[in-house]
C-alpha positions as a printed Julia matrix, in Angstrom:
402×3 Matrix{Float64}:
 31.93  152.63   -8.37
 27.47  153.37   -8.59
 27.13  155.91  -10.71
 23.84  158.75  -10.23
 23.1   158.79  -13.44
 22.68  156.83  -17.02
 25.07  157.95  -18.13
 25.84  157.6   -22.67
 29.31  156.7   -24.02
 30.18  156.74  -27.02
 33.16  153.74  -28.52
 35.22  154.14  -31.69
 37.81  151.97  -33.54
 37.97  150.98  -37.23
 38.26  147.58  -36.0
 35.12  145.63  -35.24
 36.8   143.11  -33.26
 38.35  145.16  -31.31
 34.48  147.13  -30.73
 33.22  143.69  -29.66
 35.37  143.34  -27.23
 35.25  146.82  -26.18
 31.37  145.84  -25.1
 32.06  142.26  -23.98
 34.4   144.29  -21.73
 32.06  147.07  -20.27
 29.11  144.4   -19.93
 28.78  144.72  -16.18
 27.79  149.0   -17.06
 25.02  148.03  -19.21
 22.87  149.4   -16.18
 24.95  152.32  -15.99
 26.21  154.0   -18.8
 23.75  153.81  -22.89
 27.05  152.33  -25.11
 27.32  153.31  -28.72
 30.1   151.64  -30.52
 30.77  153.1   -34.33
 33.47  152.58  -36.75
 34.9   155.33  -37.73
 35.04  159.44  -36.61
 32.74  159.94  -39.62
 29.67  158.03  -37.99
 31.02  159.02  -33.7
 30.36  162.69  -35.34
 27.3   161.42  -36.85
 26.43  159.92  -33.93
 26.57  162.77  -31.56
 24.72  164.85  -34.23
 22.17  162.72  -33.18
 22.53  162.51  -29.09
 24.2   163.7   -25.7
 27.07  162.3   -25.01
 28.88  162.2   -22.04
 32.55  160.07  -22.25
 33.91  159.52  -26.51
 36.36  157.0   -26.48
 38.23  156.71  -29.67
 41.13  155.0   -31.78
 43.61  156.75  -32.67
 44.81  155.16  -35.48
 42.03  155.12  -38.42
 41.74  156.15  -41.46
 39.83  158.81  -42.83
 39.91  160.49  -39.36
 42.11  159.62  -37.47
 41.56  159.89  -33.02
 43.31  163.99  -33.3
 41.05  164.5   -35.9
 37.71  163.76  -34.15
 38.85  164.81  -30.26
 39.81  168.0   -32.33
 36.39  168.08  -33.4
 34.38  166.76  -30.46
 36.26  169.67  -28.91
 35.06  171.89  -31.03
 31.77  171.17  -31.39
 30.39  169.31  -28.43
 32.76  170.95  -25.89
 30.98  169.6   -22.66
 31.86  165.33  -24.24
 35.42  164.56  -21.91
 37.26  162.66  -24.78
 39.92  159.85  -24.2
 41.72  157.93  -26.63
 43.1   154.38  -26.76
 45.49  153.81  -28.99
 48.16  150.31  -29.62
 50.31  152.59  -31.42
 51.45  155.92  -31.59
 54.44  158.39  -32.01
 55.84  161.05  -30.45
 54.22  163.37  -32.35
 50.89  161.67  -32.25
 50.69  162.81  -28.82
 51.93  165.43  -28.3
 49.25  166.69  -31.23
 46.52  164.96  -28.82
 47.61  167.35  -25.43
 45.51  170.08  -26.52
 42.1   168.2   -27.72
 42.19  165.16  -25.67
 42.09  164.75  -21.7
 43.41  161.28  -20.76
 45.53  159.02  -22.87
 45.21  154.75  -22.29
 47.46  152.7   -24.65
 46.35  149.58  -25.9
 46.44  146.42  -24.84
 44.78  148.2   -22.24
 43.83  146.17  -17.96
 40.15  145.84  -18.32
 40.02  147.33  -14.69
 42.37  150.03  -15.94
 39.57  151.65  -18.94
 36.33  151.04  -16.5
 37.19  152.79  -14.16
 39.21  155.52  -16.05
 35.57  156.07  -18.23
 33.54  156.1   -14.86
 35.89  158.28  -13.1
 35.19  160.84  -16.14
 31.57  160.19  -15.44
 31.66  160.31  -11.9
 33.28  163.78  -12.12
 30.92  165.33  -14.08
 28.16  166.22  -10.88
 31.43  168.42   -9.47
 29.95  170.89  -12.0
 26.25  172.0   -12.06
 26.49  174.09  -15.31
 27.12  172.8   -18.44
 27.87  176.16  -19.69
 30.58  176.04  -17.43
 31.0   171.89  -17.95
 31.62  172.99  -21.92
 34.06  176.08  -20.81
 36.35  173.48  -18.96
 35.95  170.97  -21.15
 37.62  172.89  -24.41
 40.68  174.71  -22.36
 43.28  174.06  -24.42
 45.84  176.2   -22.42
 45.95  177.23  -19.22
 48.33  181.26  -18.69
 51.72  181.1   -17.42
 53.14  183.55  -15.91
 55.16  185.41  -19.3
 58.86  185.91  -17.67
 58.83  182.07  -16.83
 57.24  181.02  -20.27
 60.45  183.22  -21.97
 62.95  181.77  -19.88
 61.82  177.84  -20.56
 61.6   179.09  -24.43
 65.06  180.43  -23.88
 66.35  177.37  -21.92
 65.13  174.23  -24.02
 67.21  176.5   -26.8
 70.2   176.43  -24.73
 72.18  173.21  -25.55
 74.27  174.14  -21.93
 71.12  173.31  -20.22
 69.96  170.36  -17.94
 66.57  168.73  -18.18
 66.97  169.9   -14.29
 67.86  172.92  -15.08
 64.47  173.25  -17.26
 61.89  170.57  -14.29
 63.26  173.67  -12.08
 61.55  176.15  -13.97
 58.62  174.93  -15.17
 58.04  173.95  -11.02
 57.9   177.48  -10.8
 55.13  177.71  -13.05
 51.09  176.92  -12.33
 50.56  176.3   -15.94
 53.32  174.71  -16.73
 53.69  172.44  -14.25
 49.64  171.36  -14.21
 49.95  170.5   -17.86
 53.61  168.22  -18.2
 51.5   166.01  -15.09
 48.57  165.54  -17.98
 51.26  164.04  -19.98
 53.41  162.73  -18.35
 50.43  160.31  -16.76
 49.29  159.54  -19.61
 48.91  155.57  -20.15
 51.13  156.52  -23.39
 54.86  156.29  -20.75
 52.99  154.0   -19.26
 54.2   154.2   -15.52
 54.03  152.31  -12.39
 52.56  155.66  -10.25
 51.85  158.12  -10.69
 54.5   161.48  -10.71
 53.77  164.91   -9.3
 56.79  166.66   -9.17
 57.43  169.03  -12.19
 60.94  168.22  -11.59
 60.5   164.23  -12.1
 57.71  164.43  -15.13
 60.49  166.4   -17.03
 62.79  163.74  -16.91
 60.48  160.68  -17.81
 59.36  163.2   -20.74
 62.59  164.72  -21.71
 63.82  167.44  -23.66
 62.87  166.89  -27.07
 58.96  166.27  -25.62
 59.47  169.79  -23.55
 60.28  171.62  -26.72
 57.47  170.26  -29.16
 55.3   170.98  -25.93
 56.64  174.49  -24.75
 57.61  175.93  -28.7
 55.23  174.35  -30.99
 52.07  174.28  -29.18
 49.55  176.68  -27.7
 49.45  174.89  -24.6
 50.62  177.51  -21.64
 49.1   180.9   -22.94
 51.27  184.42  -21.88
 48.65  185.55  -19.47
 46.99  188.79  -20.84
 46.72  191.43  -18.38
 44.97  193.63  -19.58
 41.76  190.97  -19.1
 42.32  190.24  -15.9
 41.36  194.36  -13.59
 42.16  193.25   -9.88
 44.34  189.95  -10.84
 47.8   189.97  -10.34
 49.85  186.31  -11.44
 52.95  187.06  -10.18
 51.31  187.07   -6.92
 48.9   184.38   -7.74
 52.4   182.38   -8.42
 54.17  183.17   -4.78
 50.89  182.3    -3.13
 50.24  179.01   -4.85
 54.66  178.49   -4.34
 54.58  179.11   -0.35
 50.43  176.88   -0.16
 53.34  174.57   -1.65
 55.72  174.87    0.5
 54.05  174.31    3.86
 52.21  172.14    3.04
 55.52  170.12    2.19
 56.78  171.24    5.57
 53.39  170.22    7.31
 53.52  166.93    6.07
 57.1   166.26    6.96
 56.27  166.89   10.25
 54.09  164.24   10.34
 56.1   161.88    9.03
 54.25  161.5     6.17
 56.75  158.95    3.42
 57.88  160.38    0.1
 54.85  160.21   -2.32
 52.79  161.55    0.27
 55.2   165.06    0.86
 55.41  165.47   -3.03
 51.65  165.8    -3.19
 51.01  167.92   -0.38
 53.58  170.01   -2.59
 51.72  169.62   -5.58
 48.13  170.08   -4.54
 49.62  173.28   -2.79
 50.87  174.77   -5.8
 47.78  173.3    -7.69
 45.21  174.53   -5.52
 44.45  177.69   -6.98
 43.84  176.32  -10.65
 40.4   177.31  -10.85
 41.26  180.39  -10.96
 43.52  180.29  -13.98
 40.81  178.96  -15.78
 37.7   181.58  -15.05
 40.38  184.57  -15.09
 41.37  183.37  -18.86
 38.35  182.45  -19.72
 35.77  184.25  -18.13
 37.64  187.31  -17.49
 33.88  189.54  -18.18
 32.73  187.58  -15.38
 35.27  187.32  -13.06
 37.28  190.13  -12.41
 34.86  192.25  -11.28
 34.11  188.48   -8.58
 37.08  188.91   -7.12
 37.27  192.09   -6.76
 34.42  192.25   -4.58
 35.22  188.87   -2.83
 37.99  191.06   -1.75
 40.4   188.16   -1.71
 37.91  186.65    1.26
 37.54  182.98    0.54
 34.01  182.45    1.79
 32.73  185.86   -0.02
 34.47  184.42   -2.93
 33.51  181.18   -3.0
 29.88  182.46   -2.8
 30.2   184.77   -5.37
 31.37  181.89   -7.52
 29.25  180.03   -7.05
 25.99  182.37   -7.73
 27.4   183.09  -10.48
 28.46  179.98  -12.34
 27.45  177.13  -10.15
 30.72  176.03   -8.88
 33.09  177.23   -7.14
 37.01  177.91   -8.48
 37.82  174.4    -6.21
 35.38  172.94   -8.06
 36.64  173.83  -12.04
 40.06  173.21  -10.66
 39.08  170.23   -9.45
 37.25  169.39  -12.19
 40.12  169.82  -15.63
 42.78  168.08  -12.99
 40.62  165.23  -12.39
 39.72  164.62  -16.3
 43.57  164.38  -17.17
 43.77  161.58  -15.03
 45.79  162.97  -12.15
 45.68  161.66   -8.45
 42.74  161.24   -6.8
 44.3   162.28   -3.74
 45.42  165.02   -5.7
 42.32  166.26   -6.93
 39.84  165.96   -3.65
 42.69  168.01   -2.18
 42.23  170.84   -4.19
 38.34  170.6    -4.84
 38.4   170.56   -0.7
 40.25  173.18   -0.07
 38.31  175.35    1.78
 35.52  172.67    3.11
 37.81  169.28    4.16
 34.6   168.63    5.98
 32.41  167.49    3.17
 34.87  164.55    2.74
 35.03  161.99    5.5
 37.72  163.08    8.35
 40.41  160.44    7.96
 44.11  159.81    8.95
 46.4   162.48    8.22
 46.68  163.87    4.56
 47.33  165.47    1.35
 44.14  167.77    1.59
 44.86  168.88    5.66
 47.97  170.08    5.16
 47.12  172.07    2.01
 44.15  173.19    4.2
 46.03  174.14    6.78
 48.7   175.35    5.0
 46.14  177.65    3.01
 44.61  178.72    6.01
 48.2   180.25    8.07
 49.28  181.89    4.44
 46.57  183.46    3.59
 46.32  184.21    8.18
 50.13  186.01    7.13
 48.55  187.69    3.91
 45.65  189.12    5.65
 46.57  188.91    9.63
 43.24  187.56    9.74
 42.09  184.13   11.4
 39.14  182.46   10.71
 40.45  180.59    7.68
 41.09  177.18    9.49
 37.81  175.0     9.65
 38.37  173.93   13.18
 36.12  171.67   13.42
 38.13  169.5    10.71
 40.86  169.74   13.08
 39.18  169.21   16.35
 37.49  165.82   14.87
 41.06  164.33   12.75
 42.37  165.48   16.74
 45.35  167.88   14.84
 45.1   170.64   17.81
 48.08  170.05   19.56
 49.99  169.36   16.37
 48.77  173.82   15.05
 51.56  175.36   17.22
 54.17  172.82   15.7
 52.75  173.74   11.91
 52.99  177.59   13.03
 57.04  176.6    13.35
 57.12  175.3    10.8
 55.6   178.44    8.81
 57.51  180.39    9.93
 60.32  177.87   10.15
 59.52  178.33    5.77
 59.15  181.95    5.78
 62.74  181.83    6.87
 60.67  184.35   10.41
 61.9   181.92   13.19
 65.42  183.21   13.49
């Protein structure tokens, strides 16, 4: 991966042999990255005071200050830094405790290509947001607002000895924030899954009831939305729109003969496509509330106002955070470009196609307007003959087809 600028990367491990191994491993990036290697959390914090870093990669278990404690300090003192934990052995509680302050978790021994691509991708993602202040906001995030009613249902269900992991997964699947955080955890290297998980229900079955209990009840990774912070923003409407886009994106993918993985990616991308709005409304309510009101729900106007105010759109913000969390590239790209799909090369039908079309058709229904589809994108992909079928899928999904 070629990088647009030289990056500063800090590696932290109390074992000198490990640091020497990482140094050898990363030699091919020495012209792209300025890399420093220190053997303790205290040294790392001192280095961060003296130099601006883009990424910190730290061992979990170290004497004195462990990796979780270090990442918490980095999050507080240097919020724009991408934080990655690399650890050989960690119990469930350690992993759960690292969720709030860590963007990604890699296991030792780490596949060299995985370590390289993870750090390289983290560096590249930083170019998605031009605003340093916005990077600080996004990188500091440990929670995303959840719908209080669903949060309470999940909290009650996990206390109910009769509740199944499947039923809890279905509840979580109704909430954008819980789905995003659950997928962040289950797709970490701690679980060592052969392919990314892109369903909240599947994620719940993978991590198990005890870890879900810890995640939901012990940590503040889901915040209950304070409606007083956001005039003009309705979380119920937001969740409803996200669910409609997700379901229609999956239906469209199925109509195009997509396999189960592509259908799942399309659903999840649709469900998370506006997660950047949650991030902005939770963390910058005074600035973002008026923008939502002035845009009157028009995507082009909203994007313009967001970029004018923050230097990035809600799509950029959402994709940046999901990318830092290690969600699959196809999902990150679908979130990033769902309003402007032509910014990616038009190839075959994919999750981005499904989400762009689904979001446009749902917006048409919500507003009565008909100019949300990027017809140039549709034309280049030769998908005009499929539009009637996709609209029919929407009628079936909404029950309007009889």
